[in-house]
DNA sequence: CGAACTGTTGGATGTTCGTCATACCGTCAG
DNA sequence: CTGACGGTATGACGAACATCCAACAGTTCG
């Protein structure tokens, strides 16, 4: 069954500067932009076509989660990642929208 | 007289991730939040009460300018810094507002 | 069981970054 | 002119970071 795994910080304890630092990386920014559709995404999906190693992606996913941006659900051997959109909107109004709208170039 | 100094990048060539990286620092974030009132601020003002060295502030100001966030005007021996609010709003709608609203803690 | 699949963990490494200290430069006042 | 003021430039140093590699662990399936 699907069980919540990987502890996430309480949104009230998340500092804006930490969120910004988490997002201030090309790969992590694109992850957040992809996740901004509100739907959960599998970690192994083909969406993530960066040319980096498996463990590097693990590192980025963990950074995002520890910064309070995402939540991970483990189902069997597949991990699903999801943006904490509602919570983030409450704490940092307009931020995610601004990031998602952002032009890549 | 007041002359524009210190070249700034064209706003169209500024990448979101670079803006985020510039702002992903406690000191620079607070500078931007202070500058978000739209008014120019002198670099030597008492607003900047971080306990860091002079040259460190120069480094942060330069980082913000090179990232396309600010513009510097030199008047005599005092330098005035200003947020490129309108341009940033056009390129990254809602971003500055989201940063300025952001709770410090 | 054993093998493939999906990810994590623990180094190791090269780079970037924030900070300081010192020296330097243009500007204004006496 | 000479000194104080406002900033910049350069160099050094330690910490943080992105990346890779190899090894490991839980899950599913034959």
PDB file of C-alpha atoms (C1' of nucleotides) in Angstrom:
ATOM      1  CA  UNK A   1       0.000   0.000   0.000  1.00  0.00           C
ATOM      2  CA  UNK A   2       1.034   3.615  -0.310  1.00  0.00           C
ATOM      3  CA  UNK A   3       2.639   4.918   2.847  1.00  0.00           C
ATOM      4  CA  UNK A   4       3.976   8.360   3.543  1.00  0.00           C
ATOM      5  CA  UNK A   5       7.688   8.179   4.004  1.00  0.00           C
ATOM      6  CA  UNK A   6      10.599  10.592   4.339  1.00  0.00           C
ATOM      7  CA  UNK A   7       9.781  13.195   6.981  1.00  0.00           C
ATOM      8  CA  UNK A   8       9.006  16.714   5.784  1.00  0.00           C
ATOM      9  CA  UNK A   9       9.536  19.870   7.835  1.00  0.00           C
ATOM     10  CA  UNK A  10       6.569  21.748   9.233  1.00  0.00           C
ATOM     11  CA  UNK A  11       5.721  24.489   6.774  1.00  0.00           C
ATOM     12  CA  UNK A  12       5.668  27.121   9.495  1.00  0.00           C
ATOM     13  CA  UNK A  13       9.313  26.428  10.209  1.00  0.00           C
ATOM     14  CA  UNK A  14      10.409  26.824   6.619  1.00  0.00           C
ATOM     15  CA  UNK A  15      12.340  30.002   5.860  1.00  0.00           C
ATOM     16  CA  UNK A  16      11.951  31.747   2.544  1.00  0.00           C
ATOM     17  CA  UNK A  17      15.679  31.857   2.004  1.00  0.00           C
ATOM     18  CA  UNK A  18      15.890  28.076   2.325  1.00  0.00           C
ATOM     19  CA  UNK A  19      13.174  27.613  -0.265  1.00  0.00           C
ATOM     20  CA  UNK A  20      15.024  29.974  -2.558  1.00  0.00           C
ATOM     21  CA  UNK A  21      18.299  28.164  -2.062  1.00  0.00           C
ATOM     22  CA  UNK A  22      16.608  24.880  -2.888  1.00  0.00           C
ATOM     23  CA  UNK A  23      15.203  26.336  -6.081  1.00  0.00           C
ATOM     24  CA  UNK A  24      18.370  28.173  -7.074  1.00  0.00           C
ATOM     25  CA  UNK A  25      19.619  25.219  -9.084  1.00  0.00           C
ATOM     26  CA  UNK A  26      18.750  24.554 -12.739  1.00  0.00           C
ATOM     27  CA  UNK A  27      17.736  20.950 -12.176  1.00  0.00           C
ATOM     28  CA  UNK A  28      15.733  21.532  -9.025  1.00  0.00           C
ATOM     29  CA  UNK A  29      13.990  24.525 -10.546  1.00  0.00           C
ATOM     30  CA  UNK A  30      12.848  22.434 -13.485  1.00  0.00           C
ATOM     31  CA  UNK A  31      11.692  19.725 -11.126  1.00  0.00           C
ATOM     32  CA  UNK A  32       9.573  22.249  -9.247  1.00  0.00           C
ATOM     33  CA  UNK A  33       8.237  23.684 -12.491  1.00  0.00           C
ATOM     34  CA  UNK A  34       7.260  20.218 -13.628  1.00  0.00           C
ATOM     35  CA  UNK A  35       5.665  19.458 -10.284  1.00  0.00           C
ATOM     36  CA  UNK A  36       3.766  22.728 -10.402  1.00  0.00           C
ATOM     37  CA  UNK A  37       0.962  21.043 -12.314  1.00  0.00           C
ATOM     38  CA  UNK A  38      -0.175  19.779  -8.939  1.00  0.00           C
ATOM     39  CA  UNK A  39      -0.029  16.123  -9.873  1.00  0.00           C
ATOM     40  CA  UNK A  40       2.293  13.576  -8.289  1.00  0.00           C
ATOM     41  CA  UNK A  41       5.133  12.380 -10.464  1.00  0.00           C
ATOM     42  CA  UNK A  42       7.159   9.215 -10.297  1.00  0.00           C
ATOM     43  CA  UNK A  43      10.831   9.740  -9.635  1.00  0.00           C
ATOM     44  CA  UNK A  44      11.820   7.366 -12.379  1.00  0.00           C
ATOM     45  CA  UNK A  45       9.697   9.078 -15.004  1.00  0.00           C
ATOM     46  CA  UNK A  46      11.122  10.110 -18.331  1.00  0.00           C
ATOM     47  CA  UNK A  47      10.283  13.734 -17.475  1.00  0.00           C
ATOM     48  CA  UNK A  48      13.635  14.016 -15.781  1.00  0.00           C
ATOM     49  CA  UNK A  49      15.906  13.963 -18.743  1.00  0.00           C
ATOM     50  CA  UNK A  50      18.856  15.704 -17.211  1.00  0.00           C
ATOM     51  CA  UNK A  51      22.130  14.036 -17.994  1.00  0.00           C
ATOM     52  CA  UNK A  52      22.995  13.355 -14.400  1.00  0.00           C
ATOM     53  CA  UNK A  53      23.580  10.258 -12.343  1.00  0.00           C
ATOM     54  CA  UNK A  54      20.858   8.430 -10.437  1.00  0.00           C
ATOM     55  CA  UNK A  55      22.287   9.385  -7.068  1.00  0.00           C
ATOM     56  CA  UNK A  56      22.469  13.002  -8.128  1.00  0.00           C
ATOM     57  CA  UNK A  57      18.721  12.978  -8.658  1.00  0.00           C
ATOM     58  CA  UNK A  58      18.299  11.418  -5.230  1.00  0.00           C
ATOM     59  CA  UNK A  59      20.327  14.291  -3.847  1.00  0.00           C
ATOM     60  CA  UNK A  60      18.146  16.893  -5.562  1.00  0.00           C
ATOM     61  CA  UNK A  61      14.908  15.226  -4.501  1.00  0.00           C
ATOM     62  CA  UNK A  62      16.116  15.106  -0.943  1.00  0.00           C
ATOM     63  CA  UNK A  63      17.174  18.746  -1.010  1.00  0.00           C
ATOM     64  CA  UNK A  64      13.721  19.767  -2.196  1.00  0.00           C
ATOM     65  CA  UNK A  65      12.007  17.663   0.443  1.00  0.00           C
ATOM     66  CA  UNK A  66      14.197  18.885   3.289  1.00  0.00           C
ATOM     67  CA  UNK A  67      13.586  22.467   2.191  1.00  0.00           C
ATOM     68  CA  UNK A  68       9.880  21.816   2.610  1.00  0.00           C
ATOM     69  CA  UNK A  69       8.980  21.976  -1.052  1.00  0.00           C
ATOM     70  CA  UNK A  70       7.949  18.431  -1.772  1.00  0.00           C
ATOM     71  CA  UNK A  71       6.482  15.330  -0.215  1.00  0.00           C
ATOM     72  CA  UNK A  72       7.416  11.777  -1.139  1.00  0.00           C
ATOM     73  CA  UNK A  73       5.165   8.773  -1.129  1.00  0.00           C
ATOM     74  CA  UNK A  74       6.565   5.294  -1.368  1.00  0.00           C
ATOM     75  CA  UNK A  75       4.503   2.657  -3.143  1.00  0.00           C
ATOM     76  CA  UNK A  76       6.258  -0.630  -3.469  1.00  0.00           C
ATOM     77  CA  UNK A  77       9.490   0.052  -5.253  1.00  0.00           C
ATOM     78  CA  UNK A  78       8.393   3.250  -6.934  1.00  0.00           C
ATOM     79  CA  UNK A  79       8.668   6.614  -5.225  1.00  0.00           C
ATOM     80  CA  UNK A  80       6.243   9.379  -6.034  1.00  0.00           C
ATOM     81  CA  UNK A  81       7.069  13.021  -5.509  1.00  0.00           C
ATOM     82  CA  UNK A  82       4.586  15.846  -5.144  1.00  0.00           C
ATOM     83  CA  UNK A  83       4.719  19.593  -4.579  1.00  0.00           C
ATOM     84  CA  UNK A  84       3.275  20.873  -1.286  1.00  0.00           C
ATOM     85  CA  UNK A  85       1.416  23.493  -3.252  1.00  0.00           C
ATOM     86  CA  UNK A  86      -1.353  24.491  -0.851  1.00  0.00           C
ATOM     87  CA  UNK A  87       0.951  24.780   2.133  1.00  0.00           C
ATOM     88  CA  UNK A  88       3.506  26.750   0.157  1.00  0.00           C
ATOM     89  CA  UNK A  89       0.825  29.067  -1.155  1.00  0.00           C
ATOM     90  CA  UNK A  90      -0.281  29.806   2.394  1.00  0.00           C
ATOM     91  CA  UNK A  91       3.212  30.468   3.636  1.00  0.00           C
ATOM     92  CA  UNK A  92       4.664  32.181   0.555  1.00  0.00           C
ATOM     93  CA  UNK A  93       1.753  33.561  -1.483  1.00  0.00           C
ATOM     94  CA  UNK A  94       2.444  33.797  -5.193  1.00  0.00           C
ATOM     95  CA  UNK A  95       5.887  32.292  -4.998  1.00  0.00           C
ATOM     96  CA  UNK A  96       5.214  28.979  -6.710  1.00  0.00           C
ATOM     97  CA  UNK A  97       3.185  30.694  -9.407  1.00  0.00           C
ATOM     98  CA  UNK A  98       6.057  33.073 -10.042  1.00  0.00           C
ATOM     99  CA  UNK A  99       8.480  30.160 -10.276  1.00  0.00           C
ATOM    100  CA  UNK A 100       6.257  28.106 -12.531  1.00  0.00           C
ATOM    101  CA  UNK A 101       5.571  30.978 -14.899  1.00  0.00           C
ATOM    102  CA  UNK A 102       9.252  31.689 -15.112  1.00  0.00           C
ATOM    103  CA  UNK A 103      10.776  31.409 -18.540  1.00  0.00           C
ATOM    104  CA  UNK A 104      13.507  28.806 -18.661  1.00  0.00           C
ATOM    105  CA  UNK A 105      15.949  30.925 -20.694  1.00  0.00           C
TER     106      UNK A 105
ATOM    107  CA  UNK B   1      26.239  65.026 -11.183  1.00  0.00           C
ATOM    108  CA  UNK B   2      24.520  61.696 -11.013  1.00  0.00           C
ATOM    109  CA  UNK B   3      25.748  59.319 -13.674  1.00  0.00           C
ATOM    110  CA  UNK B   4      24.696  55.779 -14.336  1.00  0.00           C
ATOM    111  CA  UNK B   5      27.572  53.476 -13.681  1.00  0.00           C
ATOM    112  CA  UNK B   6      28.201  49.739 -13.369  1.00  0.00           C
ATOM    113  CA  UNK B   7      26.693  47.999 -16.398  1.00  0.00           C
ATOM    114  CA  UNK B   8      23.571  45.929 -15.872  1.00  0.00           C
ATOM    115  CA  UNK B   9      22.544  42.954 -18.008  1.00  0.00           C
ATOM    116  CA  UNK B  10      19.640  43.255 -20.400  1.00  0.00           C
ATOM    117  CA  UNK B  11      16.568  41.999 -18.600  1.00  0.00           C
ATOM    118  CA  UNK B  12      15.647  39.706 -21.488  1.00  0.00           C
ATOM    119  CA  UNK B  13      18.902  37.844 -21.035  1.00  0.00           C
ATOM    120  CA  UNK B  14      18.381  37.236 -17.343  1.00  0.00           C
ATOM    121  CA  UNK B  15      17.523  33.665 -16.389  1.00  0.00           C
ATOM    122  CA  UNK B  16      15.152  32.940 -13.545  1.00  0.00           C
ATOM    123  CA  UNK B  17      17.598  30.554 -11.948  1.00  0.00           C
ATOM    124  CA  UNK B  18      20.234  33.268 -11.775  1.00  0.00           C
ATOM    125  CA  UNK B  19      17.818  35.639 -10.067  1.00  0.00           C
ATOM    126  CA  UNK B  20      16.972  32.915  -7.605  1.00  0.00           C
ATOM    127  CA  UNK B  21      20.605  32.147  -6.924  1.00  0.00           C
ATOM    128  CA  UNK B  22      21.228  35.849  -6.276  1.00  0.00           C
ATOM    129  CA  UNK B  23      18.369  35.959  -3.818  1.00  0.00           C
ATOM    130  CA  UNK B  24      19.166  32.646  -2.131  1.00  0.00           C
ATOM    131  CA  UNK B  25      21.326  34.325   0.483  1.00  0.00           C
ATOM    132  CA  UNK B  26      20.073  35.797   3.762  1.00  0.00           C
ATOM    133  CA  UNK B  27      21.797  39.135   3.319  1.00  0.00           C
ATOM    134  CA  UNK B  28      20.941  39.602  -0.338  1.00  0.00           C
ATOM    135  CA  UNK B  29      17.344  38.601   0.272  1.00  0.00           C
ATOM    136  CA  UNK B  30      16.981  41.259   2.950  1.00  0.00           C
ATOM    137  CA  UNK B  31      18.585  43.818   0.649  1.00  0.00           C
ATOM    138  CA  UNK B  32      16.027  43.023  -2.028  1.00  0.00           C
ATOM    139  CA  UNK B  33      13.208  43.141   0.504  1.00  0.00           C
ATOM    140  CA  UNK B  34      14.385  46.537   1.673  1.00  0.00           C
ATOM    141  CA  UNK B  35      14.715  47.757  -1.892  1.00  0.00           C
ATOM    142  CA  UNK B  36      11.247  46.495  -2.691  1.00  0.00           C
ATOM    143  CA  UNK B  37       9.747  49.768  -1.524  1.00  0.00           C
ATOM    144  CA  UNK B  38      10.741  51.085  -4.914  1.00  0.00           C
ATOM    145  CA  UNK B  39      12.901  53.890  -3.603  1.00  0.00           C
ATOM    146  CA  UNK B  40      16.641  54.173  -4.150  1.00  0.00           C
ATOM    147  CA  UNK B  41      18.801  53.518  -1.107  1.00  0.00           C
ATOM    148  CA  UNK B  42      22.300  54.629  -0.360  1.00  0.00           C
ATOM    149  CA  UNK B  43      24.778  51.794   0.033  1.00  0.00           C
ATOM    150  CA  UNK B  44      26.226  53.327   3.166  1.00  0.00           C
ATOM    151  CA  UNK B  45      22.871  53.678   4.896  1.00  0.00           C
ATOM    152  CA  UNK B  46      22.254  52.327   8.346  1.00  0.00           C
ATOM    153  CA  UNK B  47      19.591  50.015   6.899  1.00  0.00           C
ATOM    154  CA  UNK B  48      22.268  47.463   6.255  1.00  0.00           C
ATOM    155  CA  UNK B  49      23.054  46.391   9.746  1.00  0.00           C
ATOM    156  CA  UNK B  50      24.470  42.992   8.976  1.00  0.00           C
ATOM    157  CA  UNK B  51      27.635  42.269  10.851  1.00  0.00           C
ATOM    158  CA  UNK B  52      29.731  41.826   7.774  1.00  0.00           C
ATOM    159  CA  UNK B  53      32.728  43.562   6.332  1.00  0.00           C
ATOM    160  CA  UNK B  54      32.540  46.466   3.891  1.00  0.00           C
ATOM    161  CA  UNK B  55      33.967  44.443   1.050  1.00  0.00           C
ATOM    162  CA  UNK B  56      31.446  41.717   1.714  1.00  0.00           C
ATOM    163  CA  UNK B  57      28.636  44.185   1.124  1.00  0.00           C
ATOM    164  CA  UNK B  58      30.320  45.268  -2.095  1.00  0.00           C
ATOM    165  CA  UNK B  59      30.355  41.626  -3.134  1.00  0.00           C
ATOM    166  CA  UNK B  60      26.628  41.229  -2.419  1.00  0.00           C
ATOM    167  CA  UNK B  61      25.702  44.447  -4.191  1.00  0.00           C
ATOM    168  CA  UNK B  62      27.692  43.377  -7.198  1.00  0.00           C
ATOM    169  CA  UNK B  63      26.096  39.944  -7.212  1.00  0.00           C
ATOM    170  CA  UNK B  64      22.632  41.491  -7.233  1.00  0.00           C
ATOM    171  CA  UNK B  65      23.532  43.892 -10.010  1.00  0.00           C
ATOM    172  CA  UNK B  66      25.154  41.250 -12.192  1.00  0.00           C
ATOM    173  CA  UNK B  67      22.123  39.046 -11.724  1.00  0.00           C
ATOM    174  CA  UNK B  68      20.010  41.838 -13.154  1.00  0.00           C
ATOM    175  CA  UNK B  69      18.174  42.697  -9.953  1.00  0.00           C
ATOM    176  CA  UNK B  70      19.497  46.145  -9.192  1.00  0.00           C
ATOM    177  CA  UNK B  71      20.876  49.265 -10.759  1.00  0.00           C
ATOM    178  CA  UNK B  72      23.525  51.491  -9.224  1.00  0.00           C
ATOM    179  CA  UNK B  73      23.838  55.224  -9.587  1.00  0.00           C
ATOM    180  CA  UNK B  74      27.002  57.019  -8.608  1.00  0.00           C
ATOM    181  CA  UNK B  75      26.723  60.534  -7.228  1.00  0.00           C
ATOM    182  CA  UNK B  76      29.990  61.928  -6.087  1.00  0.00           C
ATOM    183  CA  UNK B  77      31.349  59.511  -3.568  1.00  0.00           C
ATOM    184  CA  UNK B  78      28.031  57.997  -2.574  1.00  0.00           C
ATOM    185  CA  UNK B  79      26.532  55.071  -4.458  1.00  0.00           C
ATOM    186  CA  UNK B  80      22.802  54.623  -4.662  1.00  0.00           C
ATOM    187  CA  UNK B  81      21.212  51.252  -5.309  1.00  0.00           C
ATOM    188  CA  UNK B  82      17.763  50.621  -6.686  1.00  0.00           C
ATOM    189  CA  UNK B  83      15.651  47.622  -7.597  1.00  0.00           C
ATOM    190  CA  UNK B  84      14.766  47.186 -11.284  1.00  0.00           C
ATOM    191  CA  UNK B  85      11.203  46.603 -10.245  1.00  0.00           C
ATOM    192  CA  UNK B  86       9.293  47.344 -13.444  1.00  0.00           C
ATOM    193  CA  UNK B  87      11.618  45.296 -15.641  1.00  0.00           C
ATOM    194  CA  UNK B  88      11.607  42.399 -13.225  1.00  0.00           C
ATOM    195  CA  UNK B  89       7.833  42.485 -13.009  1.00  0.00           C
ATOM    196  CA  UNK B  90       7.612  42.240 -16.778  1.00  0.00           C
ATOM    197  CA  UNK B  91      10.056  39.378 -17.022  1.00  0.00           C
ATOM    198  CA  UNK B  92       9.090  37.464 -13.852  1.00  0.00           C
ATOM    199  CA  UNK B  93       5.542  38.494 -12.904  1.00  0.00           C
ATOM    200  CA  UNK B  94       4.795  38.296  -9.216  1.00  0.00           C
ATOM    201  CA  UNK B  95       8.269  37.217  -8.214  1.00  0.00           C
ATOM    202  CA  UNK B  96       9.392  40.368  -6.429  1.00  0.00           C
ATOM    203  CA  UNK B  97       6.066  40.642  -4.635  1.00  0.00           C
ATOM    204  CA  UNK B  98       6.413  37.067  -3.451  1.00  0.00           C
ATOM    205  CA  UNK B  99       9.921  37.766  -2.214  1.00  0.00           C
ATOM    206  CA  UNK B 100       8.991  41.016  -0.502  1.00  0.00           C
ATOM    207  CA  UNK B 101       5.975  39.510   1.231  1.00  0.00           C
ATOM    208  CA  UNK B 102       8.092  36.661   2.444  1.00  0.00           C
ATOM    209  CA  UNK B 103       8.330  36.316   6.196  1.00  0.00           C
ATOM    210  CA  UNK B 104      11.908  36.525   7.395  1.00  0.00           C
ATOM    211  CA  UNK B 105      11.660  33.615   9.822  1.00  0.00           C
TER     212      UNK B 105
ATOM    213  C1'  DC C   1      15.477 -18.605  -4.115  1.00  0.00           C
ATOM    214  C1'  DG C   2      17.537 -15.437  -7.360  1.00  0.00           C
ATOM    215  C1'  DA C   3      17.523 -11.810 -10.640  1.00  0.00           C
ATOM    216  C1'  DA C   4      15.875  -7.433 -12.352  1.00  0.00           C
ATOM    217  C1'  DC C   5      14.085  -2.996 -10.911  1.00  0.00           C
ATOM    218  C1'  DT C   6      14.064   1.320  -8.112  1.00  0.00           C
ATOM    219  C1'  DG C   7      16.089   3.944  -5.509  1.00  0.00           C
ATOM    220  C1'  DT C   8      19.386   5.198  -1.283  1.00  0.00           C
ATOM    221  C1'  DT C   9      23.891   5.564   1.184  1.00  0.00           C
ATOM    222  C1'  DG C  10      28.592   6.667   1.772  1.00  0.00           C
ATOM    223  C1'  DG C  11      32.786   8.289   0.168  1.00  0.00           C
ATOM    224  C1'  DA C  12      35.611  11.180  -3.020  1.00  0.00           C
ATOM    225  C1'  DT C  13      36.369  15.198  -5.845  1.00  0.00           C
ATOM    226  C1'  DG C  14      36.402  19.609  -8.067  1.00  0.00           C
ATOM    227  C1'  DT C  15      34.025  23.913  -7.926  1.00  0.00           C
ATOM    228  C1'  DT C  16      31.521  27.661  -6.237  1.00  0.00           C
ATOM    229  C1'  DC C  17      30.574  30.822  -2.601  1.00  0.00           C
ATOM    230  C1'  DG C  18      30.658  33.863   1.609  1.00  0.00           C
ATOM    231  C1'  DT C  19      33.754  36.087   4.373  1.00  0.00           C
ATOM    232  C1'  DC C  20      37.647  38.771   5.792  1.00  0.00           C
ATOM    233  C1'  DA C  21      41.905  41.710   5.444  1.00  0.00           C
ATOM    234  C1'  DT C  22      44.593  44.653   3.046  1.00  0.00           C
ATOM    235  C1'  DA C  23      45.504  47.768  -0.390  1.00  0.00           C
ATOM    236  C1'  DC C  24      43.825  50.968  -3.586  1.00  0.00           C
ATOM    237  C1'  DC C  25      41.043  54.843  -5.865  1.00  0.00           C
ATOM    238  C1'  DG C  26      37.843  58.902  -6.590  1.00  0.00           C
ATOM    239  C1'  DT C  27      35.515  62.654  -3.993  1.00  0.00           C
ATOM    240  C1'  DC C  28      34.820  66.262  -0.833  1.00  0.00           C
ATOM    241  C1'  DA C  29      36.162  69.413   3.157  1.00  0.00           C
ATOM    242  C1'  DG C  30      39.558  72.126   5.561  1.00  0.00           C
TER     243       DG C  30
ATOM    244  C1'  DC D   1      47.577  69.828  -0.575  1.00  0.00           C
ATOM    245  C1'  DT D   2      46.166  66.632   2.837  1.00  0.00           C
ATOM    246  C1'  DG D   3      43.305  63.948   5.140  1.00  0.00           C
ATOM    247  C1'  DA D   4      38.818  61.647   5.941  1.00  0.00           C
ATOM    248  C1'  DC D   5      35.001  59.372   3.647  1.00  0.00           C
ATOM    249  C1'  DG D   6      32.661  55.906   0.501  1.00  0.00           C
ATOM    250  C1'  DG D   7      33.520  52.036  -2.161  1.00  0.00           C
ATOM    251  C1'  DT D   8      36.082  48.844  -5.053  1.00  0.00           C
ATOM    252  C1'  DA D   9      39.806  45.194  -6.178  1.00  0.00           C
ATOM    253  C1'  DT D  10      42.455  41.448  -5.107  1.00  0.00           C
ATOM    254  C1'  DG D  11      43.859  37.480  -2.729  1.00  0.00           C
ATOM    255  C1'  DA D  12      43.241  33.941   0.728  1.00  0.00           C
ATOM    256  C1'  DC D  13      40.596  30.487   3.215  1.00  0.00           C
ATOM    257  C1'  DG D  14      37.081  27.402   4.875  1.00  0.00           C
ATOM    258  C1'  DA D  15      32.463  25.719   4.153  1.00  0.00           C
ATOM    259  C1'  DA D  16      28.922  24.242   1.243  1.00  0.00           C
ATOM    260  C1'  DC D  17      27.609  22.068  -2.926  1.00  0.00           C
ATOM    261  C1'  DA D  18      26.874  19.312  -7.341  1.00  0.00           C
ATOM    262  C1'  DT D  19      28.462  15.440  -9.285  1.00  0.00           C
ATOM    263  C1'  DC D  20      30.030  10.745  -9.915  1.00  0.00           C
ATOM    264  C1'  DC D  21      31.000   5.954  -8.589  1.00  0.00           C
ATOM    265  C1'  DA D  22      30.431   1.755  -6.153  1.00  0.00           C
ATOM    266  C1'  DA D  23      27.946  -0.729  -2.864  1.00  0.00           C
ATOM    267  C1'  DC D  24      23.813  -1.674  -0.664  1.00  0.00           C
ATOM    268  C1'  DA D  25      18.659  -2.417   0.378  1.00  0.00           C
ATOM    269  C1'  DG D  26      13.609  -3.240  -0.378  1.00  0.00           C
ATOM    270  C1'  DT D  27      10.223  -4.929  -3.955  1.00  0.00           C
ATOM    271  C1'  DT D  28       8.451  -7.673  -7.513  1.00  0.00           C
ATOM    272  C1'  DC D  29       8.420 -11.547 -10.466  1.00  0.00           C
ATOM    273  C1'  DG D  30       9.842 -15.943 -12.625  1.00  0.00           C
TER     274       DG D  30
END
